[in-house]
Short mmCIF file of C-alpha atoms in Angstrom, two decimals:
data_model
loop_
_atom_site.label_atom_id
_atom_site.label_comp_id
_atom_site.label_asym_id
_atom_site.label_seq_id
_atom_site.Cartn_x
_atom_site.Cartn_y
_atom_site.Cartn_z
CA MET D 1 22.33 -14.87 -9.30
CA GLN D 2 19.88 -13.23 -11.91
CA LYS D 3 20.89 -14.90 -15.47
CA ASN D 4 19.35 -12.40 -18.35
CA LYS D 5 18.32 -9.83 -16.31
CA ILE D 6 20.90 -6.52 -17.08
CA ILE D 7 20.23 -3.35 -16.04
CA ARG D 8 21.93 -0.33 -16.94
CA GLN D 9 22.87 1.89 -14.02
CA ALA D 10 26.27 3.75 -12.89
CA LEU D 11 29.35 1.82 -12.04
CA PRO D 12 31.94 3.17 -9.52
CA LEU D 13 35.01 3.95 -11.72
CA VAL D 14 38.82 2.82 -10.54
CA PRO D 15 40.52 6.19 -10.28
CA ALA D 16 42.94 6.27 -12.97
CA MET D 17 45.49 8.68 -12.79
CA LEU D 18 48.08 6.09 -14.14
CA LEU D 19 45.27 5.30 -17.18
CA ALA D 20 45.50 9.10 -17.54
CA GLY D 21 47.95 7.96 -19.86
CA CYS D 22 45.86 5.48 -21.52
CA ALA D 23 43.11 8.79 -22.49
CA GLY D 24 43.51 7.34 -26.28
CA LEU D 25 42.04 4.58 -26.04
CA SER D 26 38.73 3.66 -27.59
CA GLN D 27 35.79 3.50 -24.72
CA SER D 28 33.35 1.55 -27.18
CA PRO D 29 31.49 -1.65 -26.06
CA ALA D 30 32.92 -4.63 -26.15
CA HIS D 31 32.07 -7.01 -28.21
CA LEU D 32 30.63 -10.22 -26.70
CA GLU D 33 29.88 -13.70 -28.67
CA PRO D 34 26.22 -15.55 -27.71
CA ALA D 35 26.49 -17.90 -24.82
CA PHE D 36 24.41 -20.06 -23.02
CA TRP D 37 24.25 -21.71 -19.02
CA LYS D 38 24.98 -25.19 -17.79
CA GLY D 39 22.70 -24.20 -14.94
CA GLU D 40 22.48 -21.28 -11.88
CA PRO D 41 25.67 -21.08 -10.68
CA PRO D 42 25.33 -21.66 -6.58
CA ASP D 43 24.33 -18.89 -4.56
CA ALA D 44 27.62 -17.89 -2.87
CA LEU D 45 25.97 -16.27 0.36
CA VAL D 46 23.66 -19.82 0.99
CA SER D 47 25.70 -22.80 2.73
CA ARG D 48 25.56 -26.42 1.65
CA ASN D 49 22.65 -27.22 4.27
CA GLY D 50 20.51 -24.13 3.23
CA ARG D 51 21.61 -21.11 6.18
CA LYS D 52 21.48 -17.95 4.60
CA ILE D 53 25.03 -15.87 5.34
CA ASP D 54 23.98 -12.31 6.27
CA SER D 55 26.93 -10.59 7.32
CA ALA D 56 30.55 -10.64 7.10
CA ALA D 57 31.10 -12.76 10.19
CA ALA D 58 29.12 -15.97 9.36
CA TRP D 59 30.98 -15.92 6.16
CA MET D 60 34.19 -16.25 7.37
CA GLU D 61 32.58 -18.66 9.53
CA ILE D 62 30.77 -20.71 7.84
CA ARG D 63 30.65 -19.96 4.53
CA ARG D 64 34.14 -19.92 3.64
CA PRO D 65 35.65 -22.60 5.76
CA GLU D 66 32.89 -24.51 3.63
CA LEU D 67 33.44 -23.53 0.16
CA LEU D 68 37.76 -23.16 0.43
CA HIS D 69 36.95 -27.34 1.16
CA LEU D 70 34.65 -27.96 -1.86
CA PHE D 71 37.41 -26.26 -4.07
CA SER D 72 39.87 -28.08 -2.14
CA THR D 73 38.30 -31.77 -2.48
CA THR D 74 36.43 -30.91 -5.85
CA VAL D 75 38.81 -28.56 -7.87
CA TYR D 76 42.64 -27.62 -7.39
CA GLY D 77 43.36 -30.38 -4.72
CA LYS D 78 43.89 -30.10 -1.50
CA PRO D 79 46.60 -27.44 -0.38
CA LEU D 80 50.47 -28.93 0.27
CA PRO D 81 51.60 -28.41 3.66
CA VAL D 82 53.87 -25.88 4.63
CA PRO D 83 57.15 -26.49 5.89
CA GLU D 84 59.01 -26.34 8.32
CA GLY D 85 60.47 -23.04 7.20
CA ILE D 86 62.29 -21.78 4.69
CA GLU D 87 65.78 -20.28 3.94
CA PHE D 88 65.96 -17.56 1.30
CA ARG D 89 69.66 -17.95 0.19
CA VAL D 90 71.16 -14.54 -1.90
CA LEU D 91 72.75 -15.03 -4.29
CA GLU D 92 72.95 -11.41 -5.99
CA ARG D 93 71.77 -8.21 -5.26
CA ASP D 94 72.62 -4.93 -6.65
CA ASP D 95 71.64 -1.06 -5.41
CA ASN D 96 72.09 0.70 -8.75
CA ALA D 97 70.33 -1.92 -10.84
CA LEU D 98 68.75 -0.62 -14.84
CA GLY D 99 70.97 2.42 -14.53
CA GLY D 100 70.19 3.71 -11.43
CA LYS D 101 66.50 2.69 -11.19
CA ALA D 102 66.22 0.10 -9.10
CA ILE D 103 67.17 -2.49 -6.42
CA ARG D 104 68.03 -6.13 -7.87
CA ILE D 105 67.60 -9.48 -5.83
CA GLN D 106 68.00 -12.71 -6.66
CA GLY D 107 68.14 -15.32 -4.66
CA ASP D 108 67.10 -18.85 -3.86
CA ILE D 109 63.99 -20.58 -1.25
CA LEU D 110 65.38 -23.62 0.07
CA CYS D 111 62.38 -25.95 1.92
CA LYS D 112 63.53 -27.41 5.38
CA GLY D 113 62.57 -30.98 5.50
CA ILE D 114 61.47 -32.06 2.16
CA ASP D 115 62.91 -32.94 -0.92
CA GLN D 116 63.43 -30.52 -3.12
CA PRO D 117 64.06 -30.72 -6.89
CA ASN D 118 65.25 -27.29 -7.95
CA PRO D 119 65.32 -24.63 -5.67
CA PHE D 120 62.85 -21.98 -6.35
CA ARG D 121 65.28 -18.84 -7.69
CA LEU D 122 63.04 -16.02 -7.00
CA LEU D 123 64.02 -12.44 -9.13
CA LEU D 124 63.28 -9.29 -7.17
CA TYR D 125 63.06 -5.98 -8.39
CA LEU D 126 62.91 -2.72 -6.39
CA PRO D 127 62.65 0.92 -7.02
CA LYS D 128 65.36 2.95 -6.01
CA ASN D 129 64.87 5.03 -3.08
CA ALA D 130 61.76 3.96 -2.23
CA GLY D 131 62.12 5.70 1.34
CA GLY D 132 60.35 2.65 3.16
CA PRO D 133 59.53 -0.41 2.40
CA VAL D 134 56.95 -1.01 -0.99
CA PRO D 135 54.16 -3.62 -2.02
CA VAL D 136 55.10 -6.12 -4.65
CA PHE D 137 53.69 -7.84 -7.28
CA LEU D 138 54.75 -11.20 -6.73
CA GLY D 139 53.97 -13.75 -9.63
CA LEU D 140 54.73 -17.09 -11.79
CA ASN D 141 56.27 -17.25 -14.67
CA PHE D 142 56.22 -19.55 -17.80
CA GLN D 143 59.30 -19.34 -19.26
CA GLY D 144 62.64 -17.97 -16.67
CA ASN D 145 63.16 -15.07 -15.02
CA HIS D 146 65.52 -13.96 -17.55
CA SER D 147 62.49 -14.58 -20.01
CA THR D 148 60.49 -10.93 -18.35
CA THR D 149 63.23 -8.40 -18.81
CA PHE D 150 66.31 -8.24 -20.94
CA ASP D 151 68.51 -7.46 -18.21
CA PRO D 152 72.17 -9.37 -18.43
CA ALA D 153 72.35 -9.78 -15.07
CA VAL D 154 69.55 -12.06 -14.59
CA LEU D 155 70.75 -15.54 -13.98
CA ILE D 156 69.58 -18.49 -15.83
CA PRO D 157 69.22 -21.69 -14.13
CA GLU D 158 71.59 -24.34 -14.67
CA TRP D 159 69.64 -26.82 -14.20
CA ASN D 160 68.18 -25.84 -18.03
CA PRO D 161 70.13 -27.34 -21.01
CA LYS D 162 67.65 -25.68 -23.20
CA PRO D 163 66.52 -21.62 -21.91
CA ARG D 164 64.33 -19.19 -23.87
CA PRO D 165 65.73 -16.56 -24.96
CA ARG D 166 66.76 -13.33 -22.36
CA GLY D 167 63.88 -11.26 -22.20
CA ASN D 168 61.69 -13.62 -24.60
CA ARG D 169 58.46 -12.22 -22.88
CA ALA D 170 59.34 -8.91 -21.08
CA ASP D 171 56.75 -7.50 -23.12
CA ARG D 172 54.31 -8.79 -20.68
CA TYR D 173 56.33 -7.08 -18.01
CA ASP D 174 56.21 -3.67 -17.66
CA LEU D 175 58.89 -3.20 -14.86
CA ASP D 176 59.53 1.04 -15.64
CA LEU D 177 55.87 1.79 -15.13
CA LEU D 178 55.72 -0.19 -12.07
CA LEU D 179 58.64 1.26 -10.49
CA ASP D 180 58.04 4.17 -11.14
CA ALA D 181 54.54 4.24 -9.19
CA GLY D 182 56.51 2.74 -6.01
CA TYR D 183 55.96 -0.98 -6.81
CA GLY D 184 58.29 -3.90 -7.00
CA LEU D 185 58.20 -7.10 -9.13
CA ALA D 186 58.67 -10.73 -8.56
CA THR D 187 58.97 -13.63 -10.11
CA ILE D 188 59.63 -17.25 -9.53
CA HIS D 189 59.82 -19.85 -12.76
CA THR D 190 57.57 -22.61 -13.08
CA ALA D 191 59.61 -25.17 -13.41
CA ASP D 192 61.52 -24.68 -10.42
CA ILE D 193 58.29 -25.64 -7.99
CA GLU D 194 57.11 -28.39 -10.99
CA PRO D 195 57.01 -29.09 -14.38
CA ASP D 196 54.17 -28.06 -16.04
CA ARG D 197 53.38 -32.04 -17.79
CA PRO D 198 51.20 -35.20 -16.33
CA ASP D 199 53.36 -36.82 -15.24
CA SER D 200 54.82 -33.89 -13.26
CA TRP D 201 53.38 -34.84 -9.46
CA LYS D 202 56.32 -38.25 -9.51
CA THR D 203 59.15 -35.33 -10.96
CA GLY D 204 58.46 -32.46 -9.03
CA VAL D 205 57.66 -30.88 -5.64
CA ARG D 206 54.68 -33.11 -4.92
CA ARG D 207 56.45 -36.23 -5.12
CA ALA D 208 57.44 -35.28 -1.43
CA TYR D 209 54.24 -35.70 0.27
CA LEU D 210 52.64 -38.60 -1.66
CA ALA D 211 51.85 -41.16 0.15
CA ASP D 212 53.49 -44.46 -1.34
CA GLY D 213 53.54 -42.56 -4.61
CA VAL D 214 49.77 -42.88 -5.45
CA GLN D 215 48.08 -39.85 -6.69
CA LYS D 216 44.66 -39.51 -4.45
CA LYS D 217 41.37 -38.41 -6.40
CA ASP D 218 41.43 -35.04 -3.96
CA ASP D 219 45.35 -34.77 -3.79
CA PRO D 220 46.57 -30.94 -5.51
CA GLY D 221 47.27 -30.56 -8.76
CA THR D 222 49.85 -28.54 -10.80
CA ILE D 223 48.16 -25.17 -10.01
CA SER D 224 47.74 -26.26 -6.58
CA THR D 225 51.58 -27.11 -6.02
CA TRP D 226 51.90 -23.70 -7.90
CA ALA D 227 50.37 -21.56 -5.86
CA TRP D 228 52.17 -23.97 -2.51
CA GLY D 229 55.16 -22.10 -5.11
CA LEU D 230 53.86 -18.93 -4.87
CA SER D 231 52.91 -18.90 -0.90
CA ARG D 232 56.93 -19.86 -0.30
CA GLY D 233 57.89 -17.04 -2.78
CA LEU D 234 56.57 -14.79 -0.30
CA ASP D 235 57.96 -16.12 3.02
CA ALA D 236 61.20 -14.99 0.83
CA LEU D 237 59.44 -11.60 0.58
CA LEU D 238 59.15 -11.32 4.30
CA THR D 239 62.81 -11.84 4.74
CA ILE D 240 63.26 -8.59 2.91
CA PRO D 241 63.19 -5.52 4.98
CA GLU D 242 62.30 -3.26 1.92
CA VAL D 243 59.31 -4.71 1.56
CA ASP D 244 55.97 -4.26 2.80
CA PRO D 245 55.09 -7.05 4.19
CA ASP D 246 51.19 -5.89 4.06
CA ARG D 247 51.40 -5.32 0.66
CA VAL D 248 52.11 -8.10 -1.48
CA ILE D 249 49.81 -8.83 -4.64
CA VAL D 250 49.82 -11.88 -5.96
CA TRP D 251 49.11 -11.67 -9.43
CA GLY D 252 49.42 -13.86 -12.58
CA HIS D 253 48.91 -14.35 -16.49
CA SER D 254 45.84 -17.06 -17.59
CA ARG D 255 47.19 -20.34 -16.16
CA LEU D 256 48.99 -18.39 -13.48
CA GLY D 257 46.40 -16.13 -13.09
CA LYS D 258 44.07 -19.03 -12.17
CA THR D 259 47.03 -20.08 -9.88
CA SER D 260 46.92 -16.20 -8.25
CA LEU D 261 43.81 -16.72 -7.16
CA TRP D 262 44.52 -19.72 -6.37
CA ALA D 263 47.08 -18.61 -4.30
CA ALA D 264 45.22 -15.92 -2.46
CA ALA D 265 42.54 -18.13 -1.83
CA THR D 266 44.84 -20.72 0.72
CA ASP D 267 46.85 -18.18 1.73
CA PRO D 268 45.67 -15.61 3.43
CA ARG D 269 48.99 -13.01 4.04
CA PHE D 270 48.74 -12.21 0.37
CA ALA D 271 47.34 -8.95 0.77
CA ALA D 272 45.51 -8.76 -2.71
CA ALA D 273 45.31 -10.59 -5.52
CA VAL D 274 44.54 -9.95 -9.81
CA SER D 275 43.94 -12.47 -12.35
CA ASN D 276 44.89 -11.59 -16.50
CA ASP D 277 42.78 -13.43 -18.55
CA SER D 278 42.65 -16.43 -16.98
CA GLY D 279 39.34 -17.95 -17.92
CA CYS D 280 38.40 -21.74 -17.69
CA GLY D 281 39.20 -22.60 -13.82
CA GLY D 282 39.83 -19.32 -12.95
CA ALA D 283 37.92 -16.09 -13.04
CA SER D 284 35.36 -17.08 -15.67
CA LEU D 285 31.63 -18.80 -14.59
CA THR D 286 32.46 -22.38 -15.13
CA ARG D 287 28.89 -22.73 -16.22
CA HIS D 288 29.18 -19.96 -18.46
CA ILE D 289 29.76 -21.28 -22.01
CA VAL D 290 30.23 -19.26 -25.45
CA ARG D 291 28.21 -21.05 -28.50
CA ASP D 292 29.78 -22.80 -31.27
CA GLY D 293 32.46 -24.11 -29.12
CA LYS D 294 34.50 -20.72 -28.58
CA SER D 295 35.14 -20.40 -24.96
CA GLU D 296 37.12 -23.14 -22.95
CA THR D 297 35.06 -25.60 -21.22
CA LEU D 298 35.79 -28.47 -18.29
CA ARG D 299 36.35 -31.23 -20.73
CA LYS D 300 38.48 -28.91 -23.04
CA ILE D 301 40.59 -27.81 -20.05
CA ILE D 302 40.95 -31.74 -18.56
CA GLU D 303 41.64 -33.59 -22.08
CA VAL D 304 44.09 -30.84 -22.80
CA PHE D 305 45.31 -29.85 -18.73
CA PRO D 306 44.51 -33.18 -16.46
CA HIS D 307 47.32 -32.20 -14.13
CA TRP D 308 46.11 -29.17 -13.75
CA PHE D 309 43.06 -30.08 -11.38
CA ALA D 310 42.59 -32.31 -9.10
CA LEU D 311 41.50 -35.78 -10.32
CA ASN D 312 37.50 -35.40 -9.37
CA LEU D 313 37.02 -32.72 -11.06
CA SER D 314 37.37 -35.14 -13.84
CA ASP D 315 33.85 -36.55 -12.26
CA TYR D 316 32.31 -33.29 -13.47
CA ILE D 317 32.55 -32.85 -17.47
CA ASP D 318 29.85 -32.36 -19.22
CA ARG D 319 27.95 -32.05 -16.11
CA GLU D 320 29.06 -28.31 -14.69
CA GLU D 321 25.23 -27.96 -13.51
CA ALA D 322 26.22 -30.92 -10.75
CA LEU D 323 29.47 -28.97 -9.90
CA PRO D 324 28.88 -27.50 -5.98
CA VAL D 325 30.73 -24.50 -6.89
CA ASP D 326 31.82 -21.98 -9.50
CA GLN D 327 34.75 -19.52 -10.17
CA HIS D 328 32.50 -16.05 -8.80
CA GLU D 329 33.28 -18.12 -4.71
CA LEU D 330 36.33 -18.34 -5.90
CA LEU D 331 37.08 -14.74 -6.60
CA ALA D 332 34.71 -14.28 -3.00
CA LEU D 333 36.95 -16.59 -1.20
CA VAL D 334 39.52 -13.72 -1.37
CA ALA D 335 37.72 -10.87 0.46
CA PRO D 336 37.40 -8.70 2.45
CA ARG D 337 41.42 -8.20 0.79
CA PRO D 338 41.00 -6.45 -2.95
CA VAL D 339 41.03 -8.43 -5.68
CA TYR D 340 40.81 -7.50 -9.25
CA VAL D 341 40.33 -9.29 -12.69
CA ALA D 342 41.24 -7.81 -16.45
CA SER D 343 39.63 -9.66 -19.61
CA ALA D 344 40.37 -9.31 -23.17
CA GLU D 345 38.47 -8.29 -25.81
CA SER D 346 39.50 -11.05 -28.36
CA ASP D 347 40.38 -13.47 -25.79
CA VAL D 348 37.22 -15.85 -26.41
CA TRP D 349 38.64 -18.54 -24.97
CA ALA D 350 38.71 -16.78 -22.00
CA ASP D 351 35.56 -15.83 -21.65
CA PRO D 352 35.44 -12.63 -21.06
CA GLU D 353 32.02 -12.22 -19.77
CA GLY D 354 31.73 -14.74 -17.77
CA GLU D 355 34.79 -13.36 -15.88
CA PHE D 356 32.89 -9.50 -15.74
CA LEU D 357 30.12 -11.53 -14.09
CA ALA D 358 31.53 -13.80 -11.64
CA ALA D 359 33.13 -10.14 -10.17
CA ARG D 360 30.24 -8.91 -10.59
CA GLU D 361 28.40 -12.05 -8.40
CA ALA D 362 31.60 -11.85 -6.06
CA SER D 363 30.58 -8.55 -5.17
CA LYS D 364 27.79 -9.06 -3.18
CA VAL D 365 30.34 -11.12 -0.31
CA TYR D 366 32.54 -7.84 -0.27
CA ARG D 367 29.55 -5.61 0.21
CA LEU D 368 29.32 -7.79 3.65
CA PHE D 369 32.31 -6.36 4.11
CA GLY D 370 31.41 -2.23 3.37
CA ARG D 371 32.88 -2.78 -0.14
CA ALA D 372 30.98 -1.68 -3.17
CA GLY D 373 32.48 -4.15 -5.39
CA ILE D 374 30.63 -4.48 -9.27
CA PRO D 375 26.54 -3.21 -8.39
CA GLU D 376 24.26 -5.68 -9.16
CA GLU D 377 23.10 -6.16 -12.30
CA ALA D 378 25.29 -3.71 -13.86
CA PRO D 379 26.12 -4.32 -17.93
CA MET D 380 29.85 -5.04 -18.80
CA PRO D 381 31.50 -1.61 -18.72
CA LYS D 382 33.02 -0.30 -22.20
CA LEU D 383 36.76 -0.89 -22.95
CA HIS D 384 39.29 0.58 -21.12
CA GLU D 385 36.34 1.29 -18.36
CA PRO D 386 37.85 -0.10 -15.29
CA VAL D 387 35.07 -0.51 -12.16
CA GLY D 388 34.65 -1.47 -9.66
CA GLU D 389 35.55 -1.00 -5.51
CA GLY D 390 37.36 -4.02 -3.37
CA ILE D 391 36.89 -5.87 -6.13
CA GLY D 392 37.06 -4.76 -9.24
CA TYR D 393 37.14 -5.43 -13.63
CA HIS D 394 38.37 -4.18 -17.03
CA ILE D 395 38.23 -5.31 -20.71
CA ARG D 396 40.69 -4.22 -22.80
CA ALA D 397 40.97 -4.04 -26.97
CA GLY D 398 43.40 -6.70 -27.97
CA GLU D 399 44.14 -10.44 -27.67
CA HIS D 400 45.38 -13.52 -25.00
CA SER D 401 48.39 -11.02 -23.31
CA VAL D 402 49.31 -8.52 -20.61
CA HIS D 403 49.22 -4.91 -21.81
CA SER D 404 51.12 -1.96 -20.54
CA PHE D 405 47.06 -1.01 -19.72
CA ASP D 406 46.60 -3.64 -17.89
CA TRP D 407 49.86 -2.98 -15.26
CA ALA D 408 48.61 0.70 -14.83
CA ALA D 409 45.07 -0.39 -13.44
CA PHE D 410 46.59 -2.39 -11.58
CA VAL D 411 48.71 0.10 -9.98
CA ASP D 412 45.96 2.21 -9.62
CA PHE D 413 43.63 -0.18 -8.35
CA MET D 414 45.77 -1.29 -5.56
CA ASN D 415 46.54 2.83 -5.00
CA ALA D 416 43.14 2.88 -4.04
CA ASN D 417 42.01 0.23 -2.47
CA LEU D 418 45.37 -0.84 -0.79
CA PRO D 419 46.93 1.92 0.84
CA PRO D 420 49.64 1.73 3.34
CA LYS D 421 48.85 0.76 7.04
CA LYS D 422 49.48 4.07 8.97
#
């Protein structure tokens, strides 16, 4: 990767059908904080033994398995085994939800053959009268399914004695936009799968898989466990006739954006992936560090959230240059399936420039599959100016959150890059 050479050239724009409604937003240049590099990121198209990867077949047969192994053992931990099967137990269905606009389905996911502390409760909204199976965005939520909507019919889990207020995070989910665009939205609470705590490997679903109750250095962290839970959510969605099985998109914000990318990397059944403000350990290059301590680094993230990753990752604290991988290669693991990366200008902690550079560098892999990606050496796009084909990116004004602009960009990108199969 050429770190300092930036040449301005035309960028392919994401078709902007829904974004036409956001025409009043500024398209001024994004403000970027000064940054430095901790070593050269590895070339995604050169294998560990120095072989140049110059075809889609070589990527799938040689480099992708190699990178998947490195991320599994070094960064996130080895994925949990696939269970013997799942049972999706429907608890409630309303074909006239949200004032007759949607179908709402709520149900519990039960994994066969494991000691599951809680069922994974799935909340799904589908557009009514769609005329056929619809694409669905599937993601986890931080504070309970009921926090994603003000819908009074959404169930609050019995195991939670102090649930967050209903609709507490509804501002992050533009459900009307999605339903009007013909998309469904599905979500599961992270804590159903595993709590976000350092000791969660002892109490969450991982405990069923860790031999003798001992955590090894390449055992899965919480992110890998959540990603496994997203795959179980996909298992459930695939039992619902109204869901298009070829267009389930895994998405996430912040730590759950990290999770969505790893879920897509480890489960090829996901048709596409979206990362929103996922930062360090997600879409941002680990070796790209904003000056004056303004961005998250390996040291900072592992000191606060050691349980998110494999224990092996701590060996690279302050030694980012020694890592055998970087996050552009995580994005590339999704190829040739579409992947979209979104940043926020004020979210310096997540390093928007590092996220853009990762998407641009991963584009080299997408070009092996005939997807244009983001042009090599292209500059950071202006605010509210989505770019890329096959792999897309935008940066918007504002803070670490999810806005209607983001959802409109996700839908426009998927409409262009993930059409229904004929």
